[in-house]
Coordinates of N, CA, C and O in Angstrom, one line a residue:
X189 N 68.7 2.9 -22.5 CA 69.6 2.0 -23.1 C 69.7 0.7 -22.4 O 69.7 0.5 -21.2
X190 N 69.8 -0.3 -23.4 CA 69.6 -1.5 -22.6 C 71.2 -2.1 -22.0 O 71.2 -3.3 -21.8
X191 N 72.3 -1.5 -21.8 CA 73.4 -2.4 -21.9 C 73.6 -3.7 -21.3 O 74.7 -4.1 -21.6
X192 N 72.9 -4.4 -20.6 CA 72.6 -5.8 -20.8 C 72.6 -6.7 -22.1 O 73.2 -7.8 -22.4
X193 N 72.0 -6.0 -22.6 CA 71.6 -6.6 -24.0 C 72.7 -6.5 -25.0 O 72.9 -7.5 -25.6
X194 N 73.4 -5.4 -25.3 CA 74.6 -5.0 -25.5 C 75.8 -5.6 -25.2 O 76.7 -6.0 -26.0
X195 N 75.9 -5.7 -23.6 CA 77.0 -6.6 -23.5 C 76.7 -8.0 -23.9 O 77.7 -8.6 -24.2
X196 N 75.4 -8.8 -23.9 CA 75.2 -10.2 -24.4 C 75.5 -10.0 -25.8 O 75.7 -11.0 -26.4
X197 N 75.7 -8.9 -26.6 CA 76.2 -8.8 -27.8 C 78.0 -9.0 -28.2 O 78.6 -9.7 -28.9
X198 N 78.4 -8.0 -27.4 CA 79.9 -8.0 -27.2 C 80.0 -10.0 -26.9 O 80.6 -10.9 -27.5
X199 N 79.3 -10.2 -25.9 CA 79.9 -11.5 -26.0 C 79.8 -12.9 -27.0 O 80.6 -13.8 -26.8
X200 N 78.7 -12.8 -27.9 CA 78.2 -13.2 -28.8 C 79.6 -13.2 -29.4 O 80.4 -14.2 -29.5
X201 N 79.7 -11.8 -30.0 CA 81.0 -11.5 -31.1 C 82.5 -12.3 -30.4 O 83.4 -12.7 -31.2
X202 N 82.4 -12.5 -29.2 CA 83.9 -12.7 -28.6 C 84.6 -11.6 -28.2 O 85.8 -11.5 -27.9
X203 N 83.7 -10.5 -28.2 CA 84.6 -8.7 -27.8 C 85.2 -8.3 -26.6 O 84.3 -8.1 -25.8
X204 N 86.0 -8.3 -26.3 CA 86.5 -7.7 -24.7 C 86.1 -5.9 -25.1 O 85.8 -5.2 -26.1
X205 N 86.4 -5.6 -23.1 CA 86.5 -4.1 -23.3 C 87.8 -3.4 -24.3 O 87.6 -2.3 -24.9
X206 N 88.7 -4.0 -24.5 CA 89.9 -3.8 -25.1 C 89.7 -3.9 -26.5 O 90.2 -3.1 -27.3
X207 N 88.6 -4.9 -26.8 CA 88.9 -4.9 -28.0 C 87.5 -3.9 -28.9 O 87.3 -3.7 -30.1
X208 N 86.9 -3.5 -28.0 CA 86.0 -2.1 -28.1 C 86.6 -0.8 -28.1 O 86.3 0.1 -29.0
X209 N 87.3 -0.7 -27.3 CA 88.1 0.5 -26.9 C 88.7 0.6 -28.1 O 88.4 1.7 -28.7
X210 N 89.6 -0.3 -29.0 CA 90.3 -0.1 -30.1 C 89.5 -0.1 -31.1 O 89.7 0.9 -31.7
X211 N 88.5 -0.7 -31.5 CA 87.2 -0.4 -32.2 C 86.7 1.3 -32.7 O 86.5 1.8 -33.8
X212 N 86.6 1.7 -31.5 CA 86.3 2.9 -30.7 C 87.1 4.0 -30.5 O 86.6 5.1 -30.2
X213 N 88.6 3.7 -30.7 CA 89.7 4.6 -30.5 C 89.6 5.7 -29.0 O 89.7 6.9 -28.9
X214 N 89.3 4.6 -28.1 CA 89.0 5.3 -26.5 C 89.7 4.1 -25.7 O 90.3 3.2 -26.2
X215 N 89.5 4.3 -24.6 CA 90.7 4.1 -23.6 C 89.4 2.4 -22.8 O 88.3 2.9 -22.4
X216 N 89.5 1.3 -22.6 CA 89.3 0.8 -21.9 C 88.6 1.2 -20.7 O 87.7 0.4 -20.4
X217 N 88.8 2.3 -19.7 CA 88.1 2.9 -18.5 C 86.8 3.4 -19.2 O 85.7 3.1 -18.9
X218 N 87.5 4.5 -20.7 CA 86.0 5.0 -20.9 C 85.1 4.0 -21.5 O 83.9 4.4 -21.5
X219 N 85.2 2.5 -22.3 CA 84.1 1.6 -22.5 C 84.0 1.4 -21.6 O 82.8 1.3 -21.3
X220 N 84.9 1.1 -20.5 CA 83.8 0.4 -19.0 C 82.8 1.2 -18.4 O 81.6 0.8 -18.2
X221 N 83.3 2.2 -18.1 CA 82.4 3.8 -18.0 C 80.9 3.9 -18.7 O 79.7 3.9 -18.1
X222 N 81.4 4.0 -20.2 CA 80.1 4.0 -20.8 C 79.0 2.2 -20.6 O 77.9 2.0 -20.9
X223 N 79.9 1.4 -20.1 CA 78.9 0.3 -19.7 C 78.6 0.1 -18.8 O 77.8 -0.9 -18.7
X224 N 79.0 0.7 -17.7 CA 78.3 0.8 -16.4 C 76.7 1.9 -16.4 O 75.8 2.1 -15.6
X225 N 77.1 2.6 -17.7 CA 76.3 3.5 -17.7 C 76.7 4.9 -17.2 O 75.9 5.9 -17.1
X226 N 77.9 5.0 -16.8 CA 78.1 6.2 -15.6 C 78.1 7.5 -16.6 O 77.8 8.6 -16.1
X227 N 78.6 7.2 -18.3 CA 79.2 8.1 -19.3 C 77.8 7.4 -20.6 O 77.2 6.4 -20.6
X228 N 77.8 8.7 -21.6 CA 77.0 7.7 -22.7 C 78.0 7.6 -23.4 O 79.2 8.0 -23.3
X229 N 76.9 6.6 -24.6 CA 77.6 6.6 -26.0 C 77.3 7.7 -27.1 O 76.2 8.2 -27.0
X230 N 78.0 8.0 -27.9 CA 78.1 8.9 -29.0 C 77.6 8.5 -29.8 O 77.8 7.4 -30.3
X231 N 76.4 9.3 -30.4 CA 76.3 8.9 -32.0 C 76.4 8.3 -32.9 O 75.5 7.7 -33.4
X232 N 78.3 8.4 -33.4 CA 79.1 7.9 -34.0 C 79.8 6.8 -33.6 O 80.4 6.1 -34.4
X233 N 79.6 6.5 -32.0 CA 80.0 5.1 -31.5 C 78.8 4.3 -31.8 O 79.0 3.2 -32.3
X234 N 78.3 4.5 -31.7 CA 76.9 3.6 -31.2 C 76.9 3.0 -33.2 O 76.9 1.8 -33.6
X235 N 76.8 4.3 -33.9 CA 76.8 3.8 -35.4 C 78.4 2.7 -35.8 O 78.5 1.8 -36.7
X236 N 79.5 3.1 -34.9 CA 80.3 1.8 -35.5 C 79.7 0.9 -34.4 O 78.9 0.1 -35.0
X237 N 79.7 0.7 -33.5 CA 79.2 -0.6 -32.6 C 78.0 -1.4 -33.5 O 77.9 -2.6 -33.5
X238 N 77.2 -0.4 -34.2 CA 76.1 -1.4 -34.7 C 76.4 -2.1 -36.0 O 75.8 -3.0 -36.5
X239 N 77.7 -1.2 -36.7 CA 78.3 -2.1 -37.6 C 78.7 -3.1 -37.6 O 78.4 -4.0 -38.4
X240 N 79.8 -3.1 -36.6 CA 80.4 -3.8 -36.2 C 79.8 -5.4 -35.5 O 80.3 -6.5 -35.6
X241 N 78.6 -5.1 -34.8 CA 78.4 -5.8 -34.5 C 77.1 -6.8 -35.1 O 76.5 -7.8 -34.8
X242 N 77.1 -6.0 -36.0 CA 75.9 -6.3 -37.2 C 74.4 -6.3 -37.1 O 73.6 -7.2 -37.4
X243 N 74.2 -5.3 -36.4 CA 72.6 -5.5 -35.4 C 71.5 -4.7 -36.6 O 71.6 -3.8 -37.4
X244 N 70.4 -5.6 -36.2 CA 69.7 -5.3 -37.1 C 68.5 -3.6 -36.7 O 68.3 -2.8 -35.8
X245 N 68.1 -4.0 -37.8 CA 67.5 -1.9 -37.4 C 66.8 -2.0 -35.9 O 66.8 -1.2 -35.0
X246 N 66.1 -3.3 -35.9 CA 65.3 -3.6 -34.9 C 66.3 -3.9 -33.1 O 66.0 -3.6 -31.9
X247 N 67.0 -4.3 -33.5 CA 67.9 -4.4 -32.4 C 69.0 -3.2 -32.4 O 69.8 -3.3 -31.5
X248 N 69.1 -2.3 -33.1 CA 69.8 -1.4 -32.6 C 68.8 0.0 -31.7 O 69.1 0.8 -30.8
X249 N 67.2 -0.1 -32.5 CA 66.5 0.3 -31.2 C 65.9 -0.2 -30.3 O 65.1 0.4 -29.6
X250 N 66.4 -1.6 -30.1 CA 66.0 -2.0 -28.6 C 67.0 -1.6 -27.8 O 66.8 -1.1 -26.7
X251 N 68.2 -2.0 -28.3 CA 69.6 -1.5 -27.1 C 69.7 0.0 -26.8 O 69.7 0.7 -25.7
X252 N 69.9 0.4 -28.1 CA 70.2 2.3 -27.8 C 69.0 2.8 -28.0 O 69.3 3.9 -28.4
X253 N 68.0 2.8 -28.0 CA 66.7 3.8 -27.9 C 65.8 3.2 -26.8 O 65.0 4.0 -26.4
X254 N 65.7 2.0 -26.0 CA 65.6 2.0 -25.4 C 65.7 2.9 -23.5 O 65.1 2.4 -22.5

């Protein structure tokens, strides 16, 4: 997983961890968690994050299949 690339996404959008977490219906610690890498992402996160963030087929397997 690339989260580098991911967070240059978040910031693109203007997203804080807060405004992920509510996205996400999880707590702030656990997006920071999952972007330090310490926790993964879900499935079903990763499919709203790529909604949300509008990535294209190609860029959602460079970040998460990477």
């Amino acid at each position: 997983m690339k989260l580098d690339k991911l967070k240059g996404k978040f910031k693109e959008c203007k997203f804080t961890y807060a405004d992920i977490a509510k996205i996400l219906n999880v707590s702030i610690t656990t997006v920071s968690s999952k972007m330090n890498g310490e926790t993964r992402f879900y499935a079903e996160e990763i499919r709203i994050l790529s909604n949300v963030l509008n990535l294209t087929d190609e860029e959602k397997i460079d970040i998460f299949l990477s």
